[in-house]
mmCIF file of C-alpha atoms in Angstrom:
data_model
loop_
_atom_site.group_PDB
_atom_site.id
_atom_site.type_symbol
_atom_site.label_atom_id
_atom_site.label_comp_id
_atom_site.label_asym_id
_atom_site.label_seq_id
_atom_site.Cartn_x
_atom_site.Cartn_y
_atom_site.Cartn_z
ATOM 1 C CA MET A 1 0.941 11.092 7.911
ATOM 2 C CA SER A 2 2.465 11.342 11.377
ATOM 3 C CA LYS A 3 3.928 14.752 10.459
ATOM 4 C CA SER A 4 0.471 15.990 9.493
ATOM 5 C CA PHE A 5 -0.499 16.241 13.167
ATOM 6 C CA GLY A 6 2.196 18.862 13.674
ATOM 7 C CA ILE A 7 1.616 20.617 10.360
ATOM 8 C CA LEU A 8 -2.090 20.987 11.191
ATOM 9 C CA ALA A 9 -1.611 21.731 14.898
ATOM 10 C CA ASP A 10 -3.386 25.096 14.618
ATOM 11 C CA ARG A 11 -6.227 23.647 12.541
ATOM 12 C CA PRO A 12 -8.415 21.709 15.010
ATOM 13 C CA GLU A 13 -11.085 21.273 12.339
ATOM 14 C CA CYS A 14 -8.615 19.001 10.508
ATOM 15 C CA TYR A 15 -8.595 16.445 13.362
ATOM 16 C CA ILE A 16 -11.290 13.828 12.797
ATOM 17 C CA TYR A 17 -12.240 10.667 14.648
ATOM 18 C CA SER A 18 -12.565 7.814 12.155
ATOM 19 C CA GLU A 19 -15.164 5.200 13.090
ATOM 20 C CA THR A 20 -13.622 2.782 10.590
ATOM 21 C CA LEU A 21 -10.089 3.012 11.969
ATOM 22 C CA GLY A 22 -11.072 3.654 15.558
ATOM 23 C CA CYS A 23 -8.614 6.512 16.029
ATOM 24 C CA VAL A 24 -8.048 10.201 15.280
ATOM 25 C CA ILE A 25 -6.841 10.981 11.769
ATOM 26 C CA THR A 26 -6.132 14.208 9.897
ATOM 27 C CA GLY A 27 -8.081 15.483 6.921
ATOM 28 C CA ILE A 28 -8.533 18.654 4.919
ATOM 29 C CA PRO A 29 -12.058 20.135 4.547
ATOM 30 C CA ARG A 30 -13.316 19.848 0.959
ATOM 31 C CA ASP A 31 -13.643 23.625 0.652
ATOM 32 C CA ASP A 32 -9.890 23.944 1.284
ATOM 33 C CA VAL A 33 -8.916 21.608 -1.573
ATOM 34 C CA ALA A 34 -7.793 23.874 -4.424
ATOM 35 C CA VAL A 35 -6.867 21.217 -6.998
ATOM 36 C CA HIS A 36 -7.901 17.583 -7.344
ATOM 37 C CA TYR A 37 -5.454 15.358 -9.207
ATOM 38 C CA SER A 38 -6.920 12.289 -10.902
ATOM 39 C CA CYS A 39 -4.441 9.468 -11.468
ATOM 40 C CA ARG A 40 -6.602 8.024 -14.248
ATOM 41 C CA TYR A 41 -7.004 11.348 -16.022
ATOM 42 C CA ALA A 42 -3.303 12.190 -15.730
ATOM 43 C CA LEU A 43 -2.236 8.928 -17.386
ATOM 44 C CA ALA A 44 -4.755 9.399 -20.212
ATOM 45 C CA ALA A 45 -3.684 13.027 -20.661
ATOM 46 C CA ILE A 46 0.007 12.060 -20.889
ATOM 47 C CA HIS A 47 -0.854 9.509 -23.577
ATOM 48 C CA GLU A 48 -2.867 12.046 -25.601
ATOM 49 C CA GLU A 49 -0.569 15.064 -25.124
ATOM 50 C CA PRO A 50 2.901 13.976 -23.907
ATOM 51 C CA GLY A 51 4.372 17.463 -23.867
ATOM 52 C CA ALA A 52 7.477 17.657 -21.664
ATOM 53 C CA VAL A 53 7.086 13.973 -20.711
ATOM 54 C CA ALA A 54 8.408 13.019 -24.151
ATOM 55 C CA ASP A 55 11.622 14.993 -23.471
ATOM 56 C CA ASN A 56 12.329 13.028 -20.286
ATOM 57 C CA GLN A 57 14.112 9.649 -20.584
ATOM 58 C CA THR A 58 11.911 7.989 -17.955
ATOM 59 C CA GLY A 59 8.928 9.766 -19.472
ATOM 60 C CA GLN A 60 9.624 7.992 -22.748
ATOM 61 C CA ASP A 61 9.349 4.678 -20.871
ATOM 62 C CA LEU A 62 6.034 5.848 -19.440
ATOM 63 C CA LEU A 63 4.754 6.704 -22.922
ATOM 64 C CA ALA A 64 5.635 3.209 -24.132
ATOM 65 C CA ILE A 65 3.572 1.856 -21.236
ATOM 66 C CA THR A 66 0.604 4.107 -22.032
ATOM 67 C CA GLN A 67 0.728 2.844 -25.617
ATOM 68 C CA TRP A 68 0.582 -0.752 -24.340
ATOM 69 C CA ILE A 69 -2.353 0.133 -22.075
ATOM 70 C CA ALA A 70 -4.247 1.760 -24.958
ATOM 71 C CA ALA A 71 -3.492 -1.132 -27.312
ATOM 72 C CA ASN A 72 -4.947 -3.545 -24.748
ATOM 73 C CA GLY A 73 -8.092 -1.498 -24.117
ATOM 74 C CA ALA A 74 -7.191 -0.958 -20.449
ATOM 75 C CA GLU A 75 -7.756 2.808 -20.219
ATOM 76 C CA GLY A 76 -9.342 3.736 -16.912
ATOM 77 C CA LEU A 77 -8.010 0.660 -15.123
ATOM 78 C CA LEU A 78 -4.595 2.213 -14.418
ATOM 79 C CA GLY A 79 -3.382 5.647 -13.407
ATOM 80 C CA VAL A 80 -0.146 7.462 -12.612
ATOM 81 C CA THR A 81 0.749 9.147 -9.328
ATOM 82 C CA GLY A 82 3.921 10.690 -7.903
ATOM 83 C CA SER A 83 5.920 13.276 -9.851
ATOM 84 C CA PHE A 84 4.302 12.488 -13.209
ATOM 85 C CA LEU A 85 0.864 13.143 -11.709
ATOM 86 C CA VAL A 86 1.675 16.679 -10.571
ATOM 87 C CA GLY A 87 4.153 17.514 -13.332
ATOM 88 C CA CYS A 88 7.311 17.867 -11.252
ATOM 89 C CA PHE A 89 9.233 14.943 -12.789
ATOM 90 C CA ASN A 90 12.965 15.152 -13.549
ATOM 91 C CA GLU A 91 15.760 12.894 -14.764
ATOM 92 C CA ARG A 92 15.789 10.982 -11.443
ATOM 93 C CA SER A 93 12.044 10.334 -11.283
ATOM 94 C CA ASP A 94 10.479 6.929 -10.751
ATOM 95 C CA ILE A 95 7.226 5.785 -12.333
ATOM 96 C CA ASP A 96 4.480 5.245 -9.764
ATOM 97 C CA LEU A 97 1.367 3.595 -11.168
ATOM 98 C CA VAL A 98 -1.922 2.598 -9.551
ATOM 99 C CA CYS A 99 -4.510 0.074 -10.732
ATOM 100 C CA TYR A 100 -8.131 -0.321 -9.696
ATOM 101 C CA GLY A 101 -10.005 -3.441 -8.619
ATOM 102 C CA PRO A 102 -9.481 -7.077 -9.679
ATOM 103 C CA GLU A 103 -9.666 -6.249 -13.391
ATOM 104 C CA GLY A 104 -7.078 -3.510 -13.041
ATOM 105 C CA TYR A 105 -4.840 -5.803 -10.989
ATOM 106 C CA GLN A 106 -4.886 -8.418 -13.753
ATOM 107 C CA VAL A 107 -4.013 -5.834 -16.392
ATOM 108 C CA ALA A 108 -1.155 -4.513 -14.238
ATOM 109 C CA ALA A 109 0.118 -8.050 -13.633
ATOM 110 C CA ASP A 110 0.142 -8.615 -17.407
ATOM 111 C CA LEU A 111 1.927 -5.300 -17.944
ATOM 112 C CA PHE A 112 4.727 -6.264 -15.558
ATOM 113 C CA GLN A 113 5.248 -9.450 -17.582
ATOM 114 C CA GLN A 114 6.101 -7.421 -20.697
ATOM 115 C CA THR A 115 9.883 -7.787 -20.628
ATOM 116 C CA ASP A 116 10.300 -5.369 -23.533
ATOM 117 C CA LEU A 117 8.910 -2.664 -21.236
ATOM 118 C CA ILE A 118 9.749 -3.748 -17.668
ATOM 119 C CA ARG A 119 12.386 -6.112 -16.359
ATOM 120 C CA PRO A 120 12.114 -7.686 -12.904
ATOM 121 C CA TYR A 121 14.601 -7.025 -10.142
ATOM 122 C CA ASP A 122 17.235 -9.742 -10.370
ATOM 123 C CA GLY A 123 20.924 -10.374 -9.740
ATOM 124 C CA GLY A 124 22.823 -7.277 -8.663
ATOM 125 C CA ASP A 125 19.674 -5.164 -8.903
ATOM 126 C CA LEU A 126 18.292 -6.971 -5.845
ATOM 127 C CA THR A 127 20.758 -5.069 -3.657
ATOM 128 C CA ARG A 128 19.400 -1.850 -5.147
ATOM 129 C CA LEU A 129 15.876 -2.954 -4.236
ATOM 130 C CA TYR A 130 16.950 -3.908 -0.713
ATOM 131 C CA LEU A 131 18.582 -0.526 -0.100
ATOM 132 C CA ARG A 132 15.462 1.150 -1.438
ATOM 133 C CA ARG A 133 13.133 -0.662 0.958
ATOM 134 C CA ALA A 134 15.250 -1.456 4.023
ATOM 135 C CA LYS A 135 14.812 2.001 5.565
ATOM 136 C CA TYR A 136 11.036 1.490 5.546
ATOM 137 C CA LEU A 137 11.061 -2.180 6.572
ATOM 138 C CA GLU A 138 13.477 -2.299 9.485
ATOM 139 C CA GLY A 139 14.083 -5.674 11.053
ATOM 140 C CA SER A 140 13.857 -7.770 7.890
ATOM 141 C CA SER A 141 16.753 -9.920 6.731
ATOM 142 C CA PHE A 142 17.914 -9.502 3.141
ATOM 143 C CA ASP A 143 16.335 -12.771 1.970
ATOM 144 C CA ALA A 144 13.022 -12.200 3.750
ATOM 145 C CA LEU A 145 12.677 -8.618 2.541
ATOM 146 C CA ILE A 146 13.514 -9.537 -1.054
ATOM 147 C CA LYS A 147 11.045 -12.456 -0.958
ATOM 148 C CA GLN A 148 8.126 -10.248 0.067
ATOM 149 C CA GLU A 149 9.162 -7.377 -2.207
ATOM 150 C CA CYS A 150 9.419 -9.608 -5.281
ATOM 151 C CA ARG A 151 5.745 -10.511 -4.852
ATOM 152 C CA LYS A 152 4.740 -6.935 -5.620
ATOM 153 C CA LEU A 153 4.187 -5.222 -8.951
ATOM 154 C CA GLN A 154 7.548 -3.510 -9.379
ATOM 155 C CA GLY A 155 10.636 -3.614 -11.560
ATOM 156 C CA LEU A 156 12.927 -1.490 -13.721
ATOM 157 C CA THR A 157 12.051 0.144 -17.016
ATOM 158 C CA VAL A 158 13.952 -1.256 -19.981
ATOM 159 C CA GLY A 159 14.867 2.120 -21.445
ATOM 160 C CA SER A 160 16.130 4.308 -18.609
ATOM 161 C CA GLY A 161 16.385 1.668 -15.877
ATOM 162 C CA ALA A 162 14.073 3.688 -13.637
ATOM 163 C CA HIS A 163 12.211 2.047 -10.763
ATOM 164 C CA ILE A 164 8.560 1.390 -11.581
ATOM 165 C CA ASN A 165 5.871 0.076 -9.263
ATOM 166 C CA CYS A 166 2.097 -0.240 -9.248
ATOM 167 C CA GLU A 167 -0.106 0.016 -6.168
ATOM 168 C CA PRO A 168 -3.313 -2.015 -6.485
ATOM 169 C CA LEU A 169 -6.287 -0.063 -5.098
ATOM 170 C CA ARG A 170 -9.802 -1.269 -4.419
ATOM 171 C CA SER A 171 -12.385 -0.580 -7.088
ATOM 172 C CA ASP A 172 -14.597 2.492 -6.834
ATOM 173 C CA HIS A 173 -17.580 0.376 -5.807
ATOM 174 C CA ASP A 174 -15.813 -1.873 -3.279
ATOM 175 C CA LYS A 175 -17.901 -2.045 -0.080
ATOM 176 C CA THR A 176 -15.494 -4.087 2.068
ATOM 177 C CA PHE A 177 -15.168 -1.311 4.652
ATOM 178 C CA ALA A 178 -18.630 0.206 4.321
ATOM 179 C CA ARG A 179 -20.023 -1.226 7.577
ATOM 180 C CA ILE A 180 -16.820 -1.576 9.588
ATOM 181 C CA ALA A 181 -16.329 0.264 12.872
ATOM 182 C CA SER A 182 -13.242 -0.187 15.060
ATOM 183 C CA LYS A 183 -12.163 0.702 18.571
ATOM 184 C CA GLU A 184 -8.512 0.918 19.507
ATOM 185 C CA ILE A 185 -7.583 -1.142 22.562
ATOM 186 C CA GLY A 186 -3.808 -0.809 22.648
ATOM 187 C CA GLU A 187 -0.655 -1.768 20.780
ATOM 188 C CA ILE A 188 0.654 -5.279 20.258
ATOM 189 C CA SER A 189 3.570 -7.139 18.667
ATOM 190 C CA LEU A 190 3.242 -10.797 17.687
ATOM 191 C CA LEU A 191 4.067 -13.608 15.306
ATOM 192 C CA ALA A 192 1.155 -14.802 13.192
ATOM 193 C CA LYS A 193 0.500 -17.246 10.391
ATOM 194 C CA ILE A 194 -1.279 -15.881 7.318
ATOM 195 C CA THR A 195 -4.399 -17.999 6.770
ATOM 196 C CA ASP A 196 -5.976 -16.060 3.873
ATOM 197 C CA HIS A 197 -4.417 -13.526 1.496
ATOM 198 C CA ALA A 198 -7.275 -13.167 -1.020
ATOM 199 C CA GLU A 199 -8.144 -9.669 0.277
ATOM 200 C CA GLY A 200 -4.498 -8.732 0.767
ATOM 201 C CA LEU A 201 -3.735 -7.964 -2.876
ATOM 202 C CA THR A 202 -5.303 -4.489 -2.860
ATOM 203 C CA THR A 203 -4.989 -1.458 -0.583
ATOM 204 C CA PRO A 204 -6.308 -1.342 2.096
ATOM 205 C CA ALA A 205 -5.191 -4.952 2.496
ATOM 206 C CA VAL A 206 -6.945 -7.458 4.745
ATOM 207 C CA TYR A 207 -5.217 -10.724 5.709
ATOM 208 C CA GLY A 208 -6.659 -13.582 7.714
ATOM 209 C CA ILE A 209 -4.229 -14.545 10.488
ATOM 210 C CA ARG A 210 -3.762 -17.026 13.346
ATOM 211 C CA VAL A 211 -1.633 -15.845 16.270
ATOM 212 C CA LYS A 212 1.367 -18.049 17.085
ATOM 213 C CA ASN A 213 3.163 -16.010 19.766
ATOM 214 C CA ILE A 214 2.541 -12.651 21.401
ATOM 215 C CA LEU A 215 5.827 -10.807 21.886
ATOM 216 C CA SER A 216 4.780 -7.611 23.660
ATOM 217 C CA SER A 217 1.748 -5.461 24.318
ATOM 218 C CA THR A 218 0.585 -2.306 26.069
ATOM 219 C CA ILE A 219 -2.401 -4.181 27.550
ATOM 220 C CA ASP A 220 -2.511 -6.581 30.474
ATOM 221 C CA GLU A 221 -2.870 -10.317 29.809
ATOM 222 C CA PRO A 222 -2.571 -10.023 26.017
ATOM 223 C CA GLY A 223 -2.611 -13.816 25.724
ATOM 224 C CA SER A 224 -6.333 -13.787 26.428
ATOM 225 C CA PHE A 225 -6.832 -12.117 23.032
ATOM 226 C CA ALA A 226 -4.662 -14.546 21.056
ATOM 227 C CA ARG A 227 -7.402 -16.895 19.830
ATOM 228 C CA SER A 228 -9.757 -14.015 19.039
ATOM 229 C CA ILE A 229 -7.364 -12.089 16.771
ATOM 230 C CA THR A 230 -8.353 -13.241 13.293
ATOM 231 C CA HIS A 231 -7.250 -10.578 10.826
ATOM 232 C CA MET A 232 -4.750 -7.882 9.999
ATOM 233 C CA ARG A 233 -5.767 -4.731 8.125
ATOM 234 C CA SER A 234 -3.092 -2.572 6.526
ATOM 235 C CA TYR A 235 -3.654 0.968 5.329
ATOM 236 C CA LEU A 236 0.058 1.065 4.444
ATOM 237 C CA GLY A 237 0.651 0.209 0.801
ATOM 238 C CA ALA A 238 4.035 -1.303 1.650
ATOM 239 C CA TYR A 239 2.296 -4.508 2.777
ATOM 240 C CA THR A 240 -0.206 -4.896 -0.045
ATOM 241 C CA GLY A 241 0.466 -8.162 -1.864
ATOM 242 C CA ALA A 242 3.511 -8.869 0.299
ATOM 243 C CA PHE A 243 2.244 -12.008 2.074
ATOM 244 C CA ARG A 244 0.741 -15.345 1.113
ATOM 245 C CA SER A 245 -1.214 -18.011 2.975
ATOM 246 C CA GLY A 246 1.165 -20.093 5.073
ATOM 247 C CA ASP A 247 3.662 -17.289 5.724
ATOM 248 C CA THR A 248 4.761 -16.482 9.255
ATOM 249 C CA VAL A 249 4.796 -12.722 9.762
ATOM 250 C CA HIS A 250 6.025 -10.455 12.546
ATOM 251 C CA LEU A 251 3.315 -7.853 13.126
ATOM 252 C CA SER A 252 3.517 -4.719 15.224
ATOM 253 C CA GLY A 253 0.408 -2.549 15.220
ATOM 254 C CA LYS A 254 -2.783 -1.508 16.962
ATOM 255 C CA LEU A 255 -5.014 -4.075 18.613
ATOM 256 C CA VAL A 256 -8.579 -3.157 17.666
ATOM 257 C CA HIS A 257 -12.050 -4.500 18.272
ATOM 258 C CA THR A 258 -13.906 -4.562 14.964
ATOM 259 C CA GLN A 259 -17.650 -4.551 14.349
ATOM 260 C CA ASP A 260 -18.694 -5.523 10.816
ATOM 261 C CA GLY A 261 -22.478 -5.582 10.689
ATOM 262 C CA GLU A 262 -23.509 -8.393 13.009
ATOM 263 C CA ARG A 263 -19.980 -9.831 13.134
ATOM 264 C CA SER A 264 -17.398 -8.705 15.667
ATOM 265 C CA GLY A 265 -13.845 -9.701 16.514
ATOM 266 C CA PHE A 266 -10.292 -8.541 17.151
ATOM 267 C CA GLY A 267 -7.594 -7.638 14.688
ATOM 268 C CA ILE A 268 -4.261 -5.928 14.140
ATOM 269 C CA GLU A 269 -4.353 -2.611 12.322
ATOM 270 C CA LEU A 270 -1.419 -0.942 10.565
ATOM 271 C CA THR A 271 -2.075 2.734 9.865
ATOM 272 C CA PRO A 272 0.080 5.795 9.121
ATOM 273 C CA TRP A 273 -1.873 7.860 11.676
ATOM 274 C CA THR A 274 0.455 7.361 14.615
ATOM 275 C CA VAL A 275 3.001 9.617 16.264
ATOM 276 C CA SER A 276 4.444 7.060 18.673
ATOM 277 C CA ASN A 277 5.607 4.112 16.571
ATOM 278 C CA SER A 278 5.986 2.896 13.010
ATOM 279 C CA TYR A 279 3.698 -0.077 12.522
ATOM 280 C CA VAL A 280 5.368 -2.889 10.596
ATOM 281 C CA ALA A 281 4.753 -6.311 9.111
ATOM 282 C CA ASN A 282 7.800 -8.379 8.210
ATOM 283 C CA LEU A 283 8.104 -11.846 6.750
ATOM 284 C CA ALA A 284 9.685 -14.103 9.398
ATOM 285 C CA GLY A 285 11.527 -17.381 9.212
#
């Protein structure tokens, strides 16, 4: 996302102020979108007409998963993204799934318990998982990173041993962010305790937090905000489902004032629309 600012530098109409995020983001006008890829449709289409997918070793694992989904009446609750969505898969491809809403999350959780299809990361494979994620989650120790990563829907396919993960998305009719408006105040780094993770299992994730220590900030007297910062919102899928109530987490993101209907307050926001820093959330201690 940060690169999009440069890619679209000569397209000022692609720079948009988002009331929800409280910052400038990039977007493509609808009239410029030539093809729309549906994750749901792509997964259903692969199941009905496998084509070249059946000739790919990882694709064969994906077909076994689509058969399980169909047998359990879960069509429409899961989709496929990444290389299998756009048809550019090869022998090194991963399987990137998405699921929708609480019902989809439950189906996906059941799917990842099917050990004849997917095996969890364990033993020597944990090093493989660490190397995969460490470049995106700098600052985490091996044990802390593995602990938060093992809470997510991911594993290895039984057939080809390919990485497979599933990103839980909010349902089509979710109104959690419908009335929210934010204003960016500055940037802040702190330690916080997770007080509520119920809304943190889907992207965008929302966690209730209580600030323990403020480490740094671009604003003066950041301590005056400490008691008023009550939540963390993440538009980065890396932190969906990663934390649980009681965890202590190191957060580095935007400090925002949020208005939600008649309610207002302060929170930490992790977004990909930044060119200065990478916002992070790491399990601590």
